[in-house]
Coordinates of C-alpha atoms and ligand atoms in Angstrom, one line a residue:
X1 CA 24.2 -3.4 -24.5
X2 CA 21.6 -4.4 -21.7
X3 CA 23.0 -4.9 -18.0
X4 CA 21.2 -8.0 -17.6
X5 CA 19.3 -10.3 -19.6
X6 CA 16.7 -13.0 -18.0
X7 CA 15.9 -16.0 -19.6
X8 CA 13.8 -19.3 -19.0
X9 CA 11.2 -17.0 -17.6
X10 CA 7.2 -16.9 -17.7
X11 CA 6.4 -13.4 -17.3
X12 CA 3.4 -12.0 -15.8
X13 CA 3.5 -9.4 -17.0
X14 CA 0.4 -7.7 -15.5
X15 CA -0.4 -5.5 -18.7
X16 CA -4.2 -4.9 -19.0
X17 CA -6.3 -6.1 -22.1
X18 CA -3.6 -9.3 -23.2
X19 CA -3.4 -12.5 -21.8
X20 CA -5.1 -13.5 -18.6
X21 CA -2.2 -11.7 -16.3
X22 CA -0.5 -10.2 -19.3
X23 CA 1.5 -13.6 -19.2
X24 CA 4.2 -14.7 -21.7
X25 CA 5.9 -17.8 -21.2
X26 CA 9.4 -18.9 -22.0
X27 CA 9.6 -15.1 -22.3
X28 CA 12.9 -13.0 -21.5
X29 CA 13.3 -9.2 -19.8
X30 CA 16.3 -7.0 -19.7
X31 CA 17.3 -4.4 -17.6
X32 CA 19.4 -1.3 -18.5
X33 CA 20.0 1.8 -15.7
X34 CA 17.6 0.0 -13.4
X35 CA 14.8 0.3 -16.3
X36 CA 13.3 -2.4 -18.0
X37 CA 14.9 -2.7 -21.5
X38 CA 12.9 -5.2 -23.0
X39 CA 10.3 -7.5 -22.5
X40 CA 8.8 -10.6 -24.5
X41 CA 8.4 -13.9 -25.9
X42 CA 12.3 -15.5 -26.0
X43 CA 12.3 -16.4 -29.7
X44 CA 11.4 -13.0 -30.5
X45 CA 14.5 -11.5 -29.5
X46 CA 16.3 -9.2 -31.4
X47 CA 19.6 -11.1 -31.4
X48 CA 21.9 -13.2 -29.9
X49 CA 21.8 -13.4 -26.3
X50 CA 25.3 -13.3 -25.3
X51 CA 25.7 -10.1 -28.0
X52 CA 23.0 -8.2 -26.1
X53 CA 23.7 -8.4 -22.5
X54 CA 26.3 -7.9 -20.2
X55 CA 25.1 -10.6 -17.6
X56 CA 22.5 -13.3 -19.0
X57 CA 20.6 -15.5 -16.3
X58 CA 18.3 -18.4 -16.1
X59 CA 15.1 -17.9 -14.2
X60 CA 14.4 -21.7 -14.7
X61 CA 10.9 -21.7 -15.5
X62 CA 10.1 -19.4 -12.4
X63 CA 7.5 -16.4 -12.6
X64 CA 8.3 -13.1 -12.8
X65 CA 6.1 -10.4 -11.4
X66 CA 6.3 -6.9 -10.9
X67 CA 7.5 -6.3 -7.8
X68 CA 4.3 -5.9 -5.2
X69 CA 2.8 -2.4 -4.0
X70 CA 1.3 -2.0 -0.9
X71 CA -0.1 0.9 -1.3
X72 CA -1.6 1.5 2.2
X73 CA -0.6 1.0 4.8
X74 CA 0.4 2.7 8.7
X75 CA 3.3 0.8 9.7
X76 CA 5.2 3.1 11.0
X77 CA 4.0 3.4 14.8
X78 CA 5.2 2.5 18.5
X79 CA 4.1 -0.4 20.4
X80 CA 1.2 -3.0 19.9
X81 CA -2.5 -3.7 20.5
X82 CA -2.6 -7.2 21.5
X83 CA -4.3 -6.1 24.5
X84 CA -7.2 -4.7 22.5
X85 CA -7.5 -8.1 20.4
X86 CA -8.2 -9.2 23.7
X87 CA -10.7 -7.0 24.2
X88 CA -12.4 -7.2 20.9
X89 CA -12.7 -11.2 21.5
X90 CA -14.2 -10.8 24.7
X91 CA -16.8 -8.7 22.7
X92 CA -15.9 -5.1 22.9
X93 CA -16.3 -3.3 19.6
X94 CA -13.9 -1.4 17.8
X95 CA -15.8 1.6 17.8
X96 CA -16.3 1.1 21.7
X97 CA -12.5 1.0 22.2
X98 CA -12.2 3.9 20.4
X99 CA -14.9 6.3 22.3
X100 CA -13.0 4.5 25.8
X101 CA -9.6 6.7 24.6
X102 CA -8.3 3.1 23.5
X103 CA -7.9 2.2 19.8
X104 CA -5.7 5.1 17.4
X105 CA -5.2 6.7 20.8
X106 CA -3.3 4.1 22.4
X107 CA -1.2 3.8 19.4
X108 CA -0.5 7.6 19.7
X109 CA 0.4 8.4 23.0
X110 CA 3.1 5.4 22.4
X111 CA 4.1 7.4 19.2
X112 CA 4.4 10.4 20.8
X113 CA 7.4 9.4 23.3
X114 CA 9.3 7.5 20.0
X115 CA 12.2 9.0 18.7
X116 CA 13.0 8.7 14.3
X117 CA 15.2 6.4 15.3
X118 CA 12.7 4.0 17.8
X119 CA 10.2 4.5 15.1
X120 CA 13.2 3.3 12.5
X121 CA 13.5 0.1 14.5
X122 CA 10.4 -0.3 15.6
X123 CA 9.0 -0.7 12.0
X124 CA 11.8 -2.0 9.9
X125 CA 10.9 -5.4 11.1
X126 CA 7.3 -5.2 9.2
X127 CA 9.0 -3.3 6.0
X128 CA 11.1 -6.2 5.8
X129 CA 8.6 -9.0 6.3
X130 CA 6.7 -7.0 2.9
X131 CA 10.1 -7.0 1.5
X132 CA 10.7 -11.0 2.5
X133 CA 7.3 -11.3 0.1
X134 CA 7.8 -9.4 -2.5
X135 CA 7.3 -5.7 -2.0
X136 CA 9.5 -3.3 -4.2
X137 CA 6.9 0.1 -3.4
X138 CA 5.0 0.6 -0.1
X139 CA 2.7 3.7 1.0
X140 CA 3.2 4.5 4.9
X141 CA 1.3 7.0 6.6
X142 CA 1.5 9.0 9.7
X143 CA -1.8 9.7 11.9
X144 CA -0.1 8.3 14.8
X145 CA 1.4 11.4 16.3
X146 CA -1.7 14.4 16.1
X147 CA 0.6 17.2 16.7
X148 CA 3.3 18.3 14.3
X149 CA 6.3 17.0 16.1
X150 CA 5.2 13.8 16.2
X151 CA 3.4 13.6 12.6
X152 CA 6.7 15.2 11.5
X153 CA 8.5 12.5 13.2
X154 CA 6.5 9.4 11.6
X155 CA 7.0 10.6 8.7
X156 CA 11.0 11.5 8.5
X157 CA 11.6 7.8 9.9
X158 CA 9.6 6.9 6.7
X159 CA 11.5 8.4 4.9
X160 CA 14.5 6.8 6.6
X161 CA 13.5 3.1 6.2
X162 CA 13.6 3.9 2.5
X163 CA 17.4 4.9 2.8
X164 CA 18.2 2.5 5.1
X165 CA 16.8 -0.3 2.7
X166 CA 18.8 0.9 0.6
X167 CA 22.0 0.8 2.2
X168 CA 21.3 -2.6 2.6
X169 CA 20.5 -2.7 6.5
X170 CA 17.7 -4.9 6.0
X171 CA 19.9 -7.5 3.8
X172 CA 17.5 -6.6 0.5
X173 CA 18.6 -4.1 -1.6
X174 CA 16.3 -1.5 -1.9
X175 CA 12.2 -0.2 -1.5
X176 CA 10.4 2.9 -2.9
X177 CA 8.4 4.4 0.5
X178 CA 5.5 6.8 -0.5
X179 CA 4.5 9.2 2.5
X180 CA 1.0 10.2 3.1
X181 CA 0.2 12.9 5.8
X182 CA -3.1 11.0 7.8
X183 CA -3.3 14.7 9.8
X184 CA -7.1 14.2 10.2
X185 CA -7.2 10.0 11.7
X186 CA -8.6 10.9 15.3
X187 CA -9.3 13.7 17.2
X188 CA -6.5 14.5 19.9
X189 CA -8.0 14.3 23.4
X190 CA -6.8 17.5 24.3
X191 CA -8.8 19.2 21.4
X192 CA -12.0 16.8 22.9
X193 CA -14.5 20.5 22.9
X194 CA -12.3 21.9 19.9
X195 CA -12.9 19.9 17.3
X196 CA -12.8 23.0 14.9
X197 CA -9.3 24.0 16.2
X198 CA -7.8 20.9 15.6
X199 CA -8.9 20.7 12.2
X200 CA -7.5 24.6 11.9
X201 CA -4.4 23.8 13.2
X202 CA -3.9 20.4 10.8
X203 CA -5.0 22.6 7.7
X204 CA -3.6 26.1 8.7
X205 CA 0.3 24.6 10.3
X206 CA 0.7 21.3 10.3
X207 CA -0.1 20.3 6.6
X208 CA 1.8 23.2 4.5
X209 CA 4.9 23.2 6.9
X210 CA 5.3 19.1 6.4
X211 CA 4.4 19.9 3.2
X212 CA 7.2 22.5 3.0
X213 CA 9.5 20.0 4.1
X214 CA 9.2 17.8 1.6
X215 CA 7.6 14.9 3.5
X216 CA 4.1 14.8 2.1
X217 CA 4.0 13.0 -1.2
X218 CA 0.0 12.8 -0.6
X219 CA -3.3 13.1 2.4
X220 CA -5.5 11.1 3.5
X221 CA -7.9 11.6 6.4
X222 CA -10.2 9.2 8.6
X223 CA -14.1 10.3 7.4
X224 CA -16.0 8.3 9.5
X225 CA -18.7 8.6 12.7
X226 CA -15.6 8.0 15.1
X227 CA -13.2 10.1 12.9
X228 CA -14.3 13.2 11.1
X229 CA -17.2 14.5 9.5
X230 CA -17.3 15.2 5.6
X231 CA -17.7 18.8 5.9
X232 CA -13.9 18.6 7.8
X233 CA -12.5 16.6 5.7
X234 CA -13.7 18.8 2.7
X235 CA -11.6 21.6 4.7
X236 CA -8.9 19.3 4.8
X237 CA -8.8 18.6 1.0
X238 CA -9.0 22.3 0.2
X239 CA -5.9 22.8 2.0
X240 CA -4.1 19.8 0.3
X241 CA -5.5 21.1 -3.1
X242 CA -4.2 24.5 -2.5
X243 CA -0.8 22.7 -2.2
X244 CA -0.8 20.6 -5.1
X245 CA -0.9 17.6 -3.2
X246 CA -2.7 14.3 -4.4
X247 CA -5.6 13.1 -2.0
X248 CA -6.5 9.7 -0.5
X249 CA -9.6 8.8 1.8
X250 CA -10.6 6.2 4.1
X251 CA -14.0 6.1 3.5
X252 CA -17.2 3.8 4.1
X253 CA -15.3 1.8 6.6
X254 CA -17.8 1.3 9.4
X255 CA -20.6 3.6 7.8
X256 CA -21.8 5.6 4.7
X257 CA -20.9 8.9 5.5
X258 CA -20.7 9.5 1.3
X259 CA -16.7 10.1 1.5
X260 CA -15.9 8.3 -1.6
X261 CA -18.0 10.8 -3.8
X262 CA -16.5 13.7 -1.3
X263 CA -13.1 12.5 -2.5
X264 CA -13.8 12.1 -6.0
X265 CA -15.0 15.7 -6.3
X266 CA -11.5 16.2 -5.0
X267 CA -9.9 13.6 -7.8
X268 CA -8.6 11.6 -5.5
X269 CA -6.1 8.9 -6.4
X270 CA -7.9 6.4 -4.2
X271 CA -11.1 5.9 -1.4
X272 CA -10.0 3.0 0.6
X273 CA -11.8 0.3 2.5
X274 CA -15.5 1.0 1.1
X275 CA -17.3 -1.6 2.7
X276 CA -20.1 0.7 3.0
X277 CA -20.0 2.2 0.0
X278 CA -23.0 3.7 -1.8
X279 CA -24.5 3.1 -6.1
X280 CA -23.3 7.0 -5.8
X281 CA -19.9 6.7 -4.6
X282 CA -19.2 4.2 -7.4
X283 CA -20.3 5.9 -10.0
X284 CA -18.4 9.0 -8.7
X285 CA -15.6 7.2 -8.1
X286 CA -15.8 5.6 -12.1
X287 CA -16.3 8.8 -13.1
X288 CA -13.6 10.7 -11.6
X289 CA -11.3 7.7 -12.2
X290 CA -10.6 6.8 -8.2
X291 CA -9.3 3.7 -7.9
X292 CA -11.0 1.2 -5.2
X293 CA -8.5 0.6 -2.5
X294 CA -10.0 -2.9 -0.5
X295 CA -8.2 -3.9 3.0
X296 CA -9.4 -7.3 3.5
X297 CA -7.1 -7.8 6.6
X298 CA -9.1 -4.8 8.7
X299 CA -12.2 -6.6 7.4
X300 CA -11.0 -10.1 8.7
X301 CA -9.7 -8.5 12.2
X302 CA -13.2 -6.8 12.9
X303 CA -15.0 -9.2 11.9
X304 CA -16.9 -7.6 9.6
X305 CA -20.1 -9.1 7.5
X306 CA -20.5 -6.4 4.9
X307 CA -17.8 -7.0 2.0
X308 CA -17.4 -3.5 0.0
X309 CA -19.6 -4.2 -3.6
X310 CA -16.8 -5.9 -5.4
X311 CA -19.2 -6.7 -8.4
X312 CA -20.3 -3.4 -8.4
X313 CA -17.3 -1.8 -8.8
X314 CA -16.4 -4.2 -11.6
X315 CA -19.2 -3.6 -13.6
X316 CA -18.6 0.5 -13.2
X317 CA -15.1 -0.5 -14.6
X318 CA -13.3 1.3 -11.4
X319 CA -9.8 -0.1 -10.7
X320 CA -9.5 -2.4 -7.4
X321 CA -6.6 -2.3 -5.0
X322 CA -5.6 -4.2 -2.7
X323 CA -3.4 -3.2 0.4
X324 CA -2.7 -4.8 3.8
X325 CA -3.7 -1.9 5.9
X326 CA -0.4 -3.0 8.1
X327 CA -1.2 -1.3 11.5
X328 CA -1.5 -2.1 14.9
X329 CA -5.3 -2.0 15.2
X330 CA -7.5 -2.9 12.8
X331 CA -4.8 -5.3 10.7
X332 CA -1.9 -6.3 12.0
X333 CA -1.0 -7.5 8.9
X334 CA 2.3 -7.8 7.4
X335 CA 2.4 -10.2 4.4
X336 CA 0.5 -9.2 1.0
X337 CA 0.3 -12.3 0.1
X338 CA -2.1 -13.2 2.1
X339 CA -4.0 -9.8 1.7
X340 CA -4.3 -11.3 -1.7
X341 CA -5.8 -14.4 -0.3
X342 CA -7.3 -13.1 2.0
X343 CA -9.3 -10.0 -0.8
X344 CA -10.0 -13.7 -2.9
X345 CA -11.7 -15.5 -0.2
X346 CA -13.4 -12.8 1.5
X347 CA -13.9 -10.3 -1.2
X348 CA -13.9 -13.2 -4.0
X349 CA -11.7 -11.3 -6.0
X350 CA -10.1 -13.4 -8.6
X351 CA -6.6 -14.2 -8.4
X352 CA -5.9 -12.1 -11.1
X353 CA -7.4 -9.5 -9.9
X354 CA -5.9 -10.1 -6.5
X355 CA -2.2 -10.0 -8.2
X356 CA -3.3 -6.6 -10.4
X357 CA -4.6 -5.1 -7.3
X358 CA -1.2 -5.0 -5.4
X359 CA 0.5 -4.4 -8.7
X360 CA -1.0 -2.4 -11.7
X361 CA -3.9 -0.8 -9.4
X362 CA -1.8 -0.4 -6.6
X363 CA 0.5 2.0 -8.7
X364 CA -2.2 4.0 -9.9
X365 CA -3.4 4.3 -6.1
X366 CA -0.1 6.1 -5.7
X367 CA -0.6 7.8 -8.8
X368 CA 2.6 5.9 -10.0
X369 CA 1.1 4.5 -12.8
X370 CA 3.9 5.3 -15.7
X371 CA 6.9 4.2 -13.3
X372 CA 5.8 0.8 -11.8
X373 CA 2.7 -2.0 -11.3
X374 CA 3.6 -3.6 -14.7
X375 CA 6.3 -5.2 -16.7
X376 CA 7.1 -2.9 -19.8
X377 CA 10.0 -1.2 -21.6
X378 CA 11.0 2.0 -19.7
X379 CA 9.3 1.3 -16.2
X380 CA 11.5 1.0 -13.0
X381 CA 13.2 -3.3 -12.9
X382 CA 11.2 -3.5 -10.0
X383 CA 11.1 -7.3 -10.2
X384 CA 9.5 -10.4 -8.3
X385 CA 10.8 -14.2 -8.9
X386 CA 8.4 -16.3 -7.8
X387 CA 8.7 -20.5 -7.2
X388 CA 5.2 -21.2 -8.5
X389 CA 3.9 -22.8 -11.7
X390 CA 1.0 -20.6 -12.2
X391 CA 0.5 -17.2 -11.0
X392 CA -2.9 -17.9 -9.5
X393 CA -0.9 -19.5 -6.8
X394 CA 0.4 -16.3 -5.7
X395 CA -3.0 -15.7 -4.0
X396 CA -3.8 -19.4 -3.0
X397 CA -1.2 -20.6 -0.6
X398 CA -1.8 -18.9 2.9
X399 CA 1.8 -18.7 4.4
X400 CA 4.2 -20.3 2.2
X401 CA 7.7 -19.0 1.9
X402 CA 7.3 -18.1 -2.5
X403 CA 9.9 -15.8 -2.8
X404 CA 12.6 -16.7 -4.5
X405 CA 14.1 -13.1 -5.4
X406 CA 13.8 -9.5 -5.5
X407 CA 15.5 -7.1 -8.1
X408 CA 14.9 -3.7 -6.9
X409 CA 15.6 -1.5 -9.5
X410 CA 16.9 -4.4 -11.3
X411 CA 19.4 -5.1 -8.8
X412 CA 18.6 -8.5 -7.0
X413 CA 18.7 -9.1 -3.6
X414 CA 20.1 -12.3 -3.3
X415 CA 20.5 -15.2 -6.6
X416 CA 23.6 -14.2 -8.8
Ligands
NIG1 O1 -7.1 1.8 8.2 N1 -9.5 3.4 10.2 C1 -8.6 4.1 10.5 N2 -7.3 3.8 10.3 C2 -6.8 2.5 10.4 C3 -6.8 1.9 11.7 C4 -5.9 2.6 12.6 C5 -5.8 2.0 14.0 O2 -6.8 1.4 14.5 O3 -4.8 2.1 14.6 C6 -7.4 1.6 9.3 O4 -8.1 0.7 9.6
FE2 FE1 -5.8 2.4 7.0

């Protein structure tokens, strides 16, 4: 006997190959153990309702989704950077903030005087506002903190804010939080003429003790003129693939330094941003089967003019994600909706593809691809209920309150 049945529902389902978003309508879905039992048209069910489910509901004609993935994001950190908005309007460029000691550097030396539990309350505000919208999965990384107290830090009160959703403190029931050790996102100032040291010390200590502890589920790094150079971030990936540990890059943010291909030598899950990105790093990244990460909101915050080669990547046939980069810099964003809207009318993704990028490309980009991103028999209840009468609205409204429920693990949040 299923725990719950739903019925009255259109289900975007969000499996590749069927319908445009997988969709069935005046389908049904049933959850047992916080899986999903079964899925599919209503009149195809194998029974009567009330003999096959415990608890039978009516999603009057809503949508259900699978519950959305941000899968990257750095919202974890201390303090803000209004100031440097500031800045940037009155013309100063990112990458001039950032050789001034401004930019990740502000953010860190806030970080580093932040307790677990500061960090805990400084963030669970923005985990909630994904969680308001949708979000049942979200990626945080550290990169804030630069030595190993602080990285270690970050990424402990990650892994709290996935406990403490789950006890309910923020009123919804539950999120899956994915860790990813950012060890190489700036240099520290105090390593300024020892580049090569730093880079030791993240590769040598810092990496395989977090790693020891259980608090690195993957790495990224920063490969970029004011980051780190390929040949360190090579280093870098050595280290993580000595320790079994999947790989992620930001890469061809601001330049071409050829990190997408670097990380697909590597197998990397993901190269994210890509606005630069080469004929070669697509074709690397197709081959190596990388999925394309896009962060529209750090496009829209710089200002950027150079949109990453959307039809490019289609054509290649390599996966597109969409995250919204949440972090105090370069996107203070906290909504995916409008990362979706935003990857549309920027990007001019599709809203399809908009809705598979933060659900069934998201998951792969966390290498989660047989648990969650789409609605199928024997994947997590990780559910969205949505008040729309077409999916493609999902991407189309910019700041409308959607939401109508969560189930997290097929337990919703708030409707009976
Ligand atoms: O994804 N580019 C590097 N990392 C972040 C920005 C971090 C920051 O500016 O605080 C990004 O855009
Ligand atoms: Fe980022």
């Amino acid at each position: 006997m299923w725990d719950t049945l739903w019925l009255n529902a259109n289900v975007a389902t969000m499996v590749a190959g069927r319908a445009p978003y997988g969709a069935i309508r005046n389908g049904a879905l049933s959850v047992k153990d916080g899986r999903i039992a079964w899925v599919g048209p209503r009149e195809d069910l194998p029974g009567d309702p009330k003999a096959l489910a415990a608890d039978i509901r009516y999603a009057d004609a809503e949508w259900i989704t699978p519950g959305l993935i941000d899968c990257h994001t750095h919202l974890v950190f201390a303090g803000n950077r209004a100031r440097e908005f500031e800045l940037r309007l009155n013309g100063a460029s990112y990458e001039d903030i950032a050789r001034a000691g401004g930019g990740i550097l502000s953010t860190v030396k806030a970080t580093r005087g932040a307790s677990v539990e500061a960090l805990v309350d400084a963030s669970a505000p923005r985990l909630k506002a994904l969680m308001r919208q949708g979000v049942t999965t979200v990626e945080i990384k550290s990169g804030y903190g630069l030595d190993l107290e602080t990285e270690r830090r970050m990424l402990r009160a990650a892994r709290a804010l996935e406990k403490v959703s789950r006890l309910d403190e923020l009123g919804e029931h539950g999120v899956r939080v994915r860790t990813t050790f950012l060890g190489l996102h700036a240099l520290p100032p105090d390593y300024k003429d020892r580049r090569e040291d730093y880079v030791a010390l993240v590769c040598e200590e810092m990496l395989p003790a977090l790693a020891q502890e259980g608090l690195v589920d993957a790495v990224d790094a920063f490969c970029e003129t004011i980051g780190f150079t390929p040949a360190e971030t090579e280093r870098y990936f050595e280290s993580a693939q000595a320790l079994g540990l999947p790989i992620k890059l930001h890469a061809e943010q601001l330049s071409d330094q050829g990190g997408a291909a670097l990380a697909a030598r590597y197998k990397a899950l993901s190269a994210d941003h890509l606005e630069h990105l080469s004929d070669a790093g697509i074709a690397a990244m197709a081959q190596a089967g990388t999925i394309a990460v896009l962060l529209p909101g750090a496009f829209y915050a710089l200002r950027e003019t150079k949109p990453p080669p959307v039809e490019e990547l289609r054509a290649a046939g390599v996966p597109i994600a969409v995250a919204t980069d949440c972090n105090p810099g370069t996107s203070p964003l906290a909504s995916p909706l409008l990362a979706m809207n935003l990857a549309c009318t920027l990007f001019r993704l599709t809203p399809e593809e908009a809705l598979a990028g933060m659900t069934r490309n998201a998951a792969l980009a966390l290498g989660l691809g047989h648990e969650i991103g789409t609605l199928e028999a024997g994947k997590a209840a990780d559910l969205a209920f949505w008040r729309i009468d077409e999916p493609a609205e999902l991407a189309y409204w910019m700041g409308a309150d959607l939401l109508e429920d969560r189930a997290f693990a097929g337990r919703t949040a708030w409707a009976s």
